[in-house]
Coordinates of C-alpha atoms in Angstrom, one line a residue:
Chain O
M1 CA 0.0 0.0 0.0
T2 CA 2.7 2.5 0.9
I3 CA 4.4 1.7 -2.3
L4 CA 1.2 2.5 -4.1
R5 CA 0.7 5.7 -2.3
K6 CA 4.3 6.8 -2.8
R7 CA 3.8 6.2 -6.5
F8 CA 0.8 8.4 -6.5
F9 CA 2.8 11.4 -7.5
Q10 CA 5.3 9.7 -9.8
P11 CA 4.8 8.4 -13.3
R12 CA 4.7 4.6 -13.3
Q13 CA 7.3 3.7 -15.9
D14 CA 7.1 0.0 -15.3
L15 CA 3.5 -0.2 -16.5
A16 CA 2.4 -0.3 -20.1
K17 CA 2.6 3.2 -21.5
T18 CA -1.0 3.5 -22.3
Q19 CA -2.0 2.8 -18.8
A20 CA 0.6 5.0 -17.3
R21 CA -0.6 7.9 -19.4
R22 CA -4.1 7.4 -18.3
F23 CA -4.0 8.1 -14.6
T24 CA -0.7 9.3 -13.3
R25 CA 0.3 12.8 -12.4
S26 CA 3.0 14.9 -13.9
R27 CA 4.7 17.7 -12.1
F28 CA 2.1 20.0 -13.5
G29 CA -0.5 17.8 -12.0
N30 CA 1.1 18.1 -8.6
V31 CA 1.0 21.8 -8.8
M32 CA -2.6 21.8 -9.8
F33 CA -3.4 19.5 -7.0
F34 CA -2.0 21.9 -4.4
V35 CA -3.5 24.9 -6.1
F36 CA -6.9 23.3 -6.0
L37 CA -6.5 22.3 -2.3
F38 CA -5.4 25.8 -1.4
A39 CA -8.1 27.6 -3.4
A40 CA -11.0 25.6 -2.0
G41 CA -9.3 25.7 1.5
A42 CA -9.1 29.5 1.3
F43 CA -12.9 29.6 1.5
S44 CA -12.8 28.0 4.8
V45 CA -9.8 29.6 6.3
L46 CA -10.6 33.3 5.5
P47 CA -13.0 33.9 8.4
L48 CA -10.6 32.4 10.8
V49 CA -7.8 34.6 9.5
Y50 CA -10.2 37.6 9.8
S51 CA -11.0 36.9 13.4
I52 CA -7.4 36.3 14.4
V53 CA -6.2 39.4 12.7
T54 CA -9.0 41.5 14.2
S55 CA -8.3 40.1 17.6
L56 CA -4.7 41.4 17.3
K57 CA -5.7 44.9 16.3
P58 CA -5.4 47.9 18.6
L59 CA -8.5 50.0 18.9
D60 CA -7.5 52.8 16.4
E61 CA -6.8 50.2 13.7
L62 CA -10.2 48.6 14.3
L63 CA -11.9 51.9 13.4
I64 CA -10.1 52.7 10.2
F65 CA -12.3 53.3 7.2
P66 CA -12.2 51.7 4.7
P67 CA -11.3 48.7 6.9
R68 CA -8.2 46.6 6.2
L69 CA -9.5 43.2 6.8
F70 CA -6.6 40.9 6.7
V71 CA -3.8 43.3 7.6
V72 CA -2.7 44.4 11.0
Q73 CA 0.1 47.0 11.2
R74 CA 0.9 47.0 15.0
P75 CA -0.3 43.7 16.4
T76 CA -1.0 43.7 20.1
L77 CA -2.1 41.2 22.7
K78 CA -4.1 43.8 24.5
N79 CA -7.4 42.4 23.5
Y80 CA -6.6 39.0 25.0
L81 CA -5.1 40.6 28.2
A82 CA -8.3 42.6 28.6
L83 CA -10.4 39.5 28.8
P84 CA -9.9 38.8 32.5
D85 CA -10.8 42.5 33.3
V86 CA -14.0 42.3 31.3
V87 CA -15.2 39.3 33.2
S88 CA -13.9 40.4 36.6
S89 CA -17.2 42.2 37.2
L90 CA -18.9 38.7 37.4
N91 CA -19.3 37.0 40.8
V92 CA -17.8 33.8 39.6
P93 CA -14.2 33.4 38.6
L94 CA -13.4 32.7 34.9
L95 CA -11.8 29.4 35.9
R96 CA -15.1 28.1 37.2
Y97 CA -16.7 28.7 33.8
L98 CA -13.8 27.0 32.1
F99 CA -14.1 24.0 34.5
N100 CA -17.9 23.8 33.8
S101 CA -17.3 23.8 30.1
L102 CA -14.6 21.2 30.2
F103 CA -16.4 19.0 32.7
V104 CA -19.7 19.1 30.7
S105 CA -18.2 18.5 27.3
V106 CA -15.8 15.8 28.3
T107 CA -18.3 13.9 30.4
A108 CA -21.1 14.2 27.9
T109 CA -18.9 13.2 25.0
A110 CA -17.4 10.1 26.8
L111 CA -20.8 8.9 28.0
H112 CA -22.4 9.5 24.6
V113 CA -19.8 7.6 22.7
I114 CA -19.9 4.6 25.1
V115 CA -23.7 4.5 25.2
A116 CA -24.0 5.0 21.5
A117 CA -21.5 2.3 20.7
M118 CA -23.2 -0.2 23.0
A119 CA -26.6 0.5 21.5
A120 CA -25.2 0.3 17.9
F121 CA -23.5 -3.0 18.7
V122 CA -26.9 -4.4 19.7
L123 CA -28.8 -2.8 16.7
S124 CA -26.1 -4.1 14.3
K125 CA -25.1 -7.5 15.6
S126 CA -27.8 -9.0 17.8
D127 CA -31.1 -10.6 16.9
L128 CA -33.1 -8.3 19.1
K129 CA -36.7 -8.1 18.1
Y130 CA -37.8 -4.9 16.4
K131 CA -34.3 -3.6 16.0
N132 CA -35.1 -2.5 12.5
V133 CA -38.1 -0.5 13.7
I134 CA -35.9 1.1 16.3
F135 CA -33.4 2.1 13.7
I136 CA -36.0 3.7 11.5
L137 CA -37.1 5.7 14.5
V138 CA -33.5 6.7 15.0
Q139 CA -33.2 8.1 11.5
F140 CA -36.5 10.0 11.7
S141 CA -35.6 11.5 15.1
L142 CA -32.4 12.9 13.7
L143 CA -34.5 15.6 12.1
F144 CA -35.6 16.9 15.4
N145 CA -33.2 19.1 17.3
T146 CA -33.4 21.0 20.5
Y147 CA -35.3 23.9 18.9
T148 CA -38.1 21.7 17.8
L149 CA -38.3 19.7 21.0
G150 CA -37.6 22.6 23.3
V151 CA -41.0 22.8 25.0
P152 CA -41.7 19.1 25.4
Q153 CA -38.1 18.5 26.7
Y154 CA -38.5 21.4 29.1
L155 CA -41.6 19.8 30.5
I156 CA -39.6 16.5 31.1
Y157 CA -36.8 18.4 32.8
T158 CA -39.3 19.9 35.2
G159 CA -40.8 16.5 35.9
L160 CA -37.4 15.0 36.6
H161 CA -36.4 18.1 38.8
V162 CA -33.1 18.4 36.9
I163 CA -33.5 22.1 36.0
D164 CA -30.5 24.1 37.1
T165 CA -28.1 21.1 37.7
Y166 CA -25.3 19.7 35.6
L167 CA -27.7 16.8 34.6
V168 CA -29.6 19.1 32.4
Y169 CA -26.5 19.4 30.2
L170 CA -25.7 15.7 30.2
L171 CA -29.0 13.8 30.2
P172 CA -30.4 14.9 26.9
F173 CA -27.1 14.6 25.2
I174 CA -26.0 11.1 26.2
P175 CA -28.8 9.3 24.3
S176 CA -28.8 11.5 21.3
T177 CA -29.4 9.6 18.1
L178 CA -26.6 10.8 15.9
G179 CA -23.9 8.7 17.5
V180 CA -26.0 5.5 17.3
F181 CA -26.7 6.2 13.7
L182 CA -23.1 6.7 12.8
M183 CA -21.9 3.7 14.8
K184 CA -24.5 1.4 13.5
Q185 CA -23.8 2.2 9.9
Y186 CA -20.1 1.7 10.6
M187 CA -20.5 -1.6 12.4
D188 CA -22.7 -2.9 9.6
G189 CA -20.0 -2.2 7.1
Y190 CA -16.8 -3.1 8.9
V191 CA -17.4 -5.5 11.8
P192 CA -17.7 -9.1 10.4
G193 CA -20.2 -11.2 12.3
A194 CA -17.9 -14.2 12.0
L195 CA -15.4 -12.4 14.2
I196 CA -17.8 -12.0 17.0
E197 CA -18.8 -15.7 16.6
A198 CA -15.2 -16.7 16.8
A199 CA -14.6 -14.6 19.9
H200 CA -17.7 -16.1 21.5
I201 CA -16.6 -19.7 20.8
D202 CA -13.2 -18.9 22.3
G203 CA -15.1 -18.1 25.5
A204 CA -15.1 -14.3 25.5
G205 CA -17.9 -12.7 27.4
W206 CA -20.0 -10.0 25.8
L207 CA -18.2 -7.2 27.7
T208 CA -14.9 -8.6 26.5
I209 CA -16.1 -8.9 23.0
F210 CA -17.4 -5.3 23.1
W211 CA -14.2 -3.8 24.6
R212 CA -11.5 -6.0 23.0
V213 CA -13.0 -6.9 19.6
I214 CA -15.5 -4.3 18.6
F215 CA -14.1 -1.1 20.0
P216 CA -10.7 -1.4 18.3
I217 CA -12.3 -2.0 14.9
V218 CA -14.6 1.0 15.2
R219 CA -11.9 3.3 16.4
P220 CA -12.0 5.6 13.4
C221 CA -15.7 6.0 14.0
V222 CA -15.2 6.5 17.7
L223 CA -12.7 9.3 17.1
T224 CA -15.0 11.0 14.6
L225 CA -17.9 10.8 16.9
T226 CA -15.8 12.1 19.8
L227 CA -15.0 15.1 17.6
F228 CA -18.6 15.8 16.7
S229 CA -19.9 15.4 20.2
F230 CA -17.1 17.6 21.7
R231 CA -17.8 20.3 19.1
D232 CA -21.5 20.3 20.0
T233 CA -21.2 20.1 23.8
W234 CA -18.4 22.7 23.9
A235 CA -20.6 25.2 22.1
T236 CA -23.9 24.6 23.8
I237 CA -25.6 27.4 25.7
P238 CA -28.5 26.0 27.7
S239 CA -31.7 28.0 27.0
G240 CA -33.7 28.6 30.1
T241 CA -32.6 25.5 32.0
I242 CA -29.6 26.8 33.9
F243 CA -29.9 29.8 36.3
S244 CA -27.1 29.6 38.8
E245 CA -24.1 31.6 37.7
S246 CA -21.7 29.0 39.0
L247 CA -23.1 26.3 36.7
K248 CA -22.9 28.3 33.5
T249 CA -20.3 27.5 30.8
L250 CA -17.7 29.5 29.0
P251 CA -19.8 30.2 25.9
T252 CA -22.4 32.0 28.0
V253 CA -19.8 34.3 29.4
M254 CA -18.2 34.8 26.0
S255 CA -21.4 35.8 24.4
T256 CA -22.0 38.5 27.1
I257 CA -18.5 39.9 26.1
T258 CA -19.4 40.0 22.5
A259 CA -22.6 41.9 23.2
G260 CA -20.5 44.8 24.4
G261 CA -20.7 47.1 21.4
I262 CA -18.2 48.5 18.9
A263 CA -15.5 49.4 21.3
R264 CA -15.2 45.7 22.3
T265 CA -14.8 44.3 18.8
G266 CA -11.2 43.3 19.4
T267 CA -12.0 41.7 22.8
A268 CA -15.0 39.9 21.3
M269 CA -12.9 38.5 18.5
A270 CA -10.3 37.4 21.0
A271 CA -13.0 35.6 22.9
S272 CA -14.2 33.8 19.8
V273 CA -10.7 32.8 18.8
I274 CA -10.2 31.3 22.3
M275 CA -13.5 29.4 21.9
M276 CA -12.4 28.0 18.6
M277 CA -9.2 26.5 19.9
P278 CA -10.3 23.5 22.0
P279 CA -12.4 21.8 19.1
I280 CA -9.4 22.4 16.8
L281 CA -7.2 20.8 19.3
V282 CA -9.5 17.7 19.7
Y283 CA -9.6 17.5 15.9
L284 CA -5.8 17.5 15.6
I285 CA -5.4 14.8 18.3
S286 CA -8.1 12.6 16.9
Q287 CA -6.9 12.8 13.3
G288 CA -3.3 12.5 14.3
S289 CA -4.0 9.2 16.0
L290 CA -5.9 7.6 13.1
R291 CA -3.7 4.9 11.7
E292 CA -3.7 3.5 8.2
T293 CA -3.8 0.0 9.5
M294 CA -7.3 0.4 11.0
G295 CA -8.9 -1.2 7.9
N296 CA -6.7 -4.3 8.5
A297 CA -8.2 -5.2 11.8
G298 CA -10.6 -8.2 11.6
I299 CA -10.6 -11.2 9.5
K300 CA -8.0 -11.9 6.8
G301 CA -8.5 -14.0 3.7
Chain A
M1 CA -39.5 -21.5 27.2
K2 CA -38.8 -24.4 24.9
N3 CA -38.0 -22.0 22.1
R4 CA -35.4 -20.2 24.3
K5 CA -33.7 -23.4 25.3
K6 CA -33.4 -24.5 21.7
K7 CA -31.8 -21.2 20.7
G8 CA -29.0 -21.4 23.3
V9 CA -26.4 -18.8 22.3
E10 CA -28.9 -16.8 20.4
A11 CA -31.1 -16.3 23.5
I12 CA -28.2 -15.3 25.7
R13 CA -27.3 -12.9 22.9
A14 CA -30.8 -11.3 23.0
R15 CA -30.7 -11.0 26.7
Y16 CA -27.3 -9.3 26.8
G17 CA -28.4 -7.2 23.9
L18 CA -31.2 -5.8 26.0
L19 CA -28.8 -5.0 28.8
F20 CA -26.4 -3.3 26.4
I21 CA -29.0 -1.2 24.7
S22 CA -31.1 -0.3 27.7
P23 CA -29.3 2.9 28.8
W24 CA -29.7 4.3 25.4
I25 CA -33.3 3.1 24.9
I26 CA -34.4 4.7 28.2
G27 CA -32.7 8.0 27.5
M28 CA -34.0 8.0 23.9
A29 CA -37.6 7.3 25.0
L30 CA -37.5 10.0 27.6
F31 CA -35.7 12.8 25.8
F32 CA -36.6 12.1 22.2
V33 CA -39.5 9.7 21.5
Y34 CA -41.8 11.1 24.1
P35 CA -41.0 14.8 23.2
I36 CA -41.4 14.0 19.5
L37 CA -44.8 12.5 20.0
Q38 CA -45.8 15.4 22.2
S39 CA -44.7 17.9 19.6
F40 CA -46.8 15.9 17.1
Y41 CA -49.8 16.4 19.4
F42 CA -48.9 20.1 19.8
S43 CA -49.3 20.5 16.0
F44 CA -53.0 19.7 16.4
A45 CA -53.4 21.9 19.4
D46 CA -53.2 25.4 20.8
L47 CA -50.8 25.9 23.7
S48 CA -51.1 28.4 26.5
I49 CA -48.8 28.8 29.4
T50 CA -50.4 28.7 32.8
E51 CA -49.1 28.6 36.3
E52 CA -49.1 24.8 36.4
G53 CA -47.2 24.5 33.2
V54 CA -48.6 24.2 29.7
A55 CA -52.3 23.9 28.9
T56 CA -53.4 22.5 25.5
S57 CA -56.6 22.6 23.7
F58 CA -57.2 20.3 20.7
V59 CA -58.0 22.1 17.5
G60 CA -57.8 19.3 14.9
T61 CA -56.1 20.0 11.6
A62 CA -56.7 23.8 11.8
H63 CA -53.0 24.6 11.9
Y64 CA -52.2 22.5 8.9
H65 CA -55.2 23.9 7.0
D66 CA -54.0 27.4 7.9
I67 CA -50.4 27.0 6.8
L68 CA -51.2 25.1 3.6
F69 CA -54.3 26.9 2.2
V70 CA -54.8 30.2 4.1
N71 CA -51.4 31.7 4.7
P72 CA -49.3 31.6 1.5
E73 CA -46.0 32.4 3.2
Y74 CA -45.3 28.9 4.4
T75 CA -45.8 27.2 1.1
D76 CA -43.5 29.6 -0.5
N77 CA -40.8 28.9 2.1
F78 CA -41.5 25.2 1.8
V79 CA -40.9 25.2 -2.0
L80 CA -37.8 27.4 -1.5
A81 CA -36.4 25.0 1.1
L82 CA -37.0 22.0 -1.1
K83 CA -35.2 23.7 -4.0
D84 CA -32.2 24.5 -1.9
F85 CA -32.2 21.0 -0.6
F86 CA -32.1 19.3 -4.0
I87 CA -29.5 21.6 -5.3
S88 CA -27.2 21.4 -2.3
L89 CA -27.4 17.7 -1.7
P90 CA -25.6 16.4 -4.8
F91 CA -23.2 19.2 -4.8
I92 CA -22.1 18.7 -1.2
L93 CA -21.7 15.0 -1.8
V94 CA -19.5 15.3 -4.8
V95 CA -17.4 18.1 -3.4
S96 CA -16.8 16.3 -0.1
L97 CA -15.9 13.0 -1.8
V98 CA -13.4 14.7 -4.2
V99 CA -11.8 16.6 -1.3
A100 CA -11.7 13.5 0.9
L101 CA -10.0 11.5 -1.9
L102 CA -7.4 14.2 -2.3
L103 CA -6.9 14.6 1.4
N104 CA -6.6 10.8 1.9
S105 CA -3.6 10.5 -0.5
K106 CA -0.2 10.6 1.1
F107 CA 1.6 13.9 0.8
R108 CA 3.4 16.2 3.1
G109 CA 1.3 18.5 5.2
R110 CA -2.0 16.6 4.7
L111 CA -2.9 17.1 8.3
F112 CA -2.6 20.8 7.7
F113 CA -5.0 20.6 4.8
R114 CA -7.4 18.3 6.6
T115 CA -7.5 20.8 9.4
L116 CA -8.1 23.6 6.9
Y117 CA -11.1 21.9 5.5
F118 CA -12.4 21.0 8.9
L119 CA -12.3 24.6 10.2
P120 CA -15.8 25.5 9.0
V121 CA -17.2 22.6 11.0
I122 CA -15.8 24.2 14.2
L123 CA -16.5 27.7 13.1
A124 CA -20.0 27.1 12.0
S125 CA -21.1 25.3 15.1
G126 CA -23.5 27.2 17.4
I127 CA -21.8 29.5 19.8
V128 CA -18.6 30.0 17.9
L129 CA -20.5 31.2 14.8
E130 CA -22.7 33.3 17.0
L131 CA -19.7 34.9 18.7
F132 CA -18.1 35.5 15.4
L133 CA -21.2 37.1 13.9
N134 CA -21.8 39.1 17.0
A135 CA -18.3 40.4 17.0
A136 CA -18.5 41.1 13.3
D137 CA -21.9 42.8 13.8
N138 CA -20.3 45.4 16.0
N139 CA -18.4 46.4 13.0
A140 CA -21.1 46.1 10.4
T141 CA -19.3 48.2 7.8
Q142 CA -16.3 45.9 8.0
V143 CA -18.4 42.8 7.4
A144 CA -20.3 44.2 4.5
A145 CA -17.0 45.2 3.0
S146 CA -15.5 41.9 3.8
S147 CA -18.0 39.7 2.1
E148 CA -18.0 41.9 -1.0
A149 CA -14.3 42.2 -1.1
T150 CA -13.5 38.5 -0.8
F151 CA -16.4 36.8 -2.5
G152 CA -18.1 39.3 -4.8
M153 CA -15.1 39.9 -7.0
I154 CA -16.1 37.5 -9.7
D155 CA -19.6 37.7 -11.1
F156 CA -20.1 34.1 -11.9
T157 CA -23.3 34.5 -13.9
E158 CA -21.5 36.6 -16.5
V159 CA -18.8 34.0 -16.9
L160 CA -21.4 31.3 -17.3
K161 CA -23.4 33.3 -19.9
G162 CA -20.2 33.4 -22.0
M163 CA -20.0 29.6 -22.0
R164 CA -23.3 29.1 -24.0
L165 CA -24.5 26.2 -21.9
P166 CA -28.1 24.9 -22.0
E167 CA -30.3 27.1 -19.8
T168 CA -31.1 24.6 -17.1
I169 CA -27.4 23.7 -16.6
E170 CA -26.5 27.4 -16.6
K171 CA -29.1 28.1 -14.0
Y172 CA -27.9 25.2 -11.8
L173 CA -24.3 26.2 -12.1
S174 CA -24.9 29.8 -11.3
I175 CA -26.8 28.9 -8.2
V176 CA -24.1 26.5 -7.2
L177 CA -21.3 28.9 -7.8
S178 CA -22.9 31.8 -5.9
N179 CA -23.5 29.4 -3.1
V180 CA -20.1 27.7 -3.3
F181 CA -18.8 29.5 -0.2
M182 CA -21.8 28.2 1.9
M183 CA -21.4 24.7 0.5
V184 CA -17.7 24.4 1.2
W185 CA -18.6 25.5 4.6
Q186 CA -21.2 22.7 4.9
S187 CA -18.9 20.0 3.6
G188 CA -16.6 19.7 6.6
I189 CA -18.3 16.9 8.4
Q190 CA -18.9 15.0 5.2
I191 CA -15.2 15.2 4.4
V192 CA -14.3 13.8 7.8
L193 CA -16.9 11.0 7.3
F194 CA -15.5 10.1 3.9
I195 CA -11.9 10.1 5.1
A196 CA -12.9 7.7 7.9
G197 CA -14.6 5.5 5.3
L198 CA -11.6 5.6 3.0
Q199 CA -9.3 4.6 5.8
S200 CA -11.4 1.6 6.5
I201 CA -10.9 0.1 3.1
P202 CA -8.5 -2.8 3.5
D203 CA -5.1 -2.0 1.9
Q204 CA -4.9 -5.6 0.5
L205 CA -7.5 -4.7 -2.1
Y206 CA -5.4 -2.0 -3.5
E207 CA -2.3 -4.2 -3.4
V208 CA -4.1 -6.9 -5.3
S209 CA -5.4 -4.4 -7.9
K210 CA -1.9 -3.1 -8.3
V211 CA -0.6 -6.5 -9.0
E212 CA -3.3 -7.1 -11.5
G213 CA -2.4 -3.8 -13.2
A214 CA -5.5 -1.7 -12.5
T215 CA -5.3 2.0 -13.2
K216 CA -6.1 4.6 -10.7
W217 CA -9.4 5.2 -12.5
E218 CA -10.4 1.5 -12.4
E219 CA -9.3 1.4 -8.7
F220 CA -11.7 4.2 -8.0
W221 CA -14.7 2.7 -9.7
F222 CA -14.2 -0.9 -8.7
I223 CA -12.7 -0.7 -5.3
T224 CA -13.0 2.7 -3.7
L225 CA -16.6 3.4 -4.7
P226 CA -18.1 0.0 -3.9
M227 CA -16.3 -0.1 -0.6
L228 CA -17.7 3.4 0.2
L229 CA -21.3 2.5 -0.5
R230 CA -22.2 2.5 3.2
T231 CA -20.3 5.6 3.9
I232 CA -22.1 7.4 1.0
L233 CA -25.4 6.3 2.6
L234 CA -24.2 7.7 5.9
V235 CA -23.1 11.0 4.3
V236 CA -26.4 11.4 2.4
I237 CA -28.5 11.0 5.5
F238 CA -26.1 13.2 7.5
T239 CA -26.2 15.9 4.8
I240 CA -30.0 15.8 4.7
V241 CA -30.1 16.2 8.5
E242 CA -27.7 19.1 8.4
L243 CA -29.6 20.8 5.6
V244 CA -32.9 20.3 7.3
T245 CA -31.9 21.5 10.7
S246 CA -29.7 24.3 9.5
N247 CA -30.9 27.8 10.5
T248 CA -30.7 29.0 7.0
N249 CA -33.5 26.7 6.0
P250 CA -36.5 29.0 5.3
A251 CA -39.2 26.5 6.1
V252 CA -37.6 25.5 9.4
M253 CA -36.8 29.1 10.3
Q254 CA -40.5 30.0 9.9
G255 CA -41.4 27.3 12.3
Y256 CA -38.8 28.5 14.8
N257 CA -40.1 32.0 14.5
Q258 CA -43.6 30.8 15.4
F259 CA -42.0 29.3 18.5
T260 CA -40.5 32.7 19.6
N261 CA -44.0 34.2 19.0
L262 CA -45.3 31.6 21.4
E263 CA -47.3 30.0 18.6
Y264 CA -46.2 26.4 19.4
G265 CA -49.1 24.8 17.7
A266 CA -48.6 26.5 14.4
G267 CA -44.8 26.2 14.6
S268 CA -45.0 22.4 15.3
A269 CA -47.4 22.0 12.4
M270 CA -44.9 23.7 10.0
L271 CA -42.0 21.7 11.2
W272 CA -43.9 18.4 11.2
F273 CA -45.2 18.9 7.6
Y274 CA -41.7 19.6 6.4
F275 CA -40.1 16.7 8.4
V276 CA -42.6 14.2 7.3
F277 CA -41.9 15.2 3.7
I278 CA -38.2 14.8 4.2
G279 CA -38.7 11.6 6.2
L280 CA -40.6 10.1 3.2
F281 CA -37.8 11.2 0.9
I282 CA -35.2 9.5 3.2
A283 CA -37.3 6.3 3.3
L284 CA -37.6 6.3 -0.5
F285 CA -33.9 7.0 -0.9
L286 CA -33.0 4.1 1.5
L287 CA -35.3 1.7 -0.3
V288 CA -33.9 2.5 -3.8
Y289 CA -30.3 2.6 -2.5
N290 CA -30.7 -0.7 -0.8
K291 CA -32.2 -2.4 -3.8
A292 CA -30.0 -0.9 -6.4
F293 CA -26.6 -0.9 -4.7
L294 CA -26.2 -2.5 -1.3
K295 CA -27.9 -5.8 -2.3
R296 CA -25.8 -6.1 -5.4
W297 CA -22.4 -5.0 -4.2
G298 CA -22.5 -4.4 -0.4

């Protein structure tokens, strides 16, 4: 495989000429390859560049007209250093918000991934009755998000007396259907039933099969799901379900900063840059640990 | 009882299955199935907030009648939403597959590029986008200038008119191009899903095909694409969900606006009508896809 991949950018002289001409890349092709990647990538990176540049601008540069969007003449960290001052008027220290955010997003993500993997394992590999009906329900319920279900869900929170506790962040997120959907599809495609059969005959219990056989195979999916869940939980602002200041998360504080008007543009941008960083970090870690050999796990021959 | 004894392993399997799935089933029933059913009921009712909570009064299909035949605004938004939907779906699929194929090949700095394409997923998620827009709003002049300066430089429609394409294709292309920014932004998750799918294709298949002398083109059509069938299904469903729940969707937005006006009944009716339509489309798609592809190659 590595040989094949290495050859991806080199003409294959050992093959018949007609074939080699058909689908190999010249130096020109390589250049085009990167030009295309950069051009399409520019679309996605410009807003980030814009916010980073803006967050580094001193006040007078922010107010120049016509604005210079992607240039900063005298970069300054003042906007970032001003952040603690801006929130110092609050009763709760900034670290508490940070802790809340991290606690909520890490716990919810971990529990969601495990619960979803377990459910998907059953939906994909067991002969549970009605599992197909359940899966159709899963797909339909994907269309309903927290906006649509806001009122009915609120009624349930009240019934369970979880309003204004950490549980209100965690409970609705853990059984959310997206993870089950992703995992089930992945397991259908990539986990051979014969492998489970074999492990079972070798005397492995179901927990062992789940942890030692299934989990390693679905690792790419687990990493992807971790990423999505972290992104979603990190960014949630509970609407009308959290009232204690000491239970609120970082995004809530950050959005009060950005509502501060024109003079705070720089600080607001600094806040949004900081909010972007953790998901990017999780992304880098998860993608960095994906190995090419994942597809080789399982049964050979 | 007899039946269970006969089954042996199978029965144990079912029992453990129940144990494994129960945490999710309970949560799902409580936080999704029940609320979904309730919102279905709300679409046939009028809600009023009282001291004890919410009081409902059944009004039958009045809301549906109202949005479909009396008030023209919803049907307009509905058609608009469907049009957007059917244009965006194929485009997002193709773009994300092509980008994922490129990003999955080995070259230096591919993690950098992968991150680049994933940025929108992070930036476009809830609070971060909100922060960004808020912050940008403070400087409204800057943003107006920014979108024009960066994305309005080329007038795509003029370019297309010069190419003398059939009118329908030209229309399609011009809509696509003017929305290309939004669509690259919406492709981030799909790219990640495709890359995960690509990485799960066993290397041996490519090794064999290389020994047999297959070209890259043949490799794509006979190995990569068939092996990606399930991922494609996943991406399609995922894209549909993203498109439907996105807050740029006019039909859904109108429903949400009804919520903020405290018209839960009418809002629920609008959302339910749209969701049932999309749900039927998904069902049809799954049926055709299963029959046509998965049965044959999967």
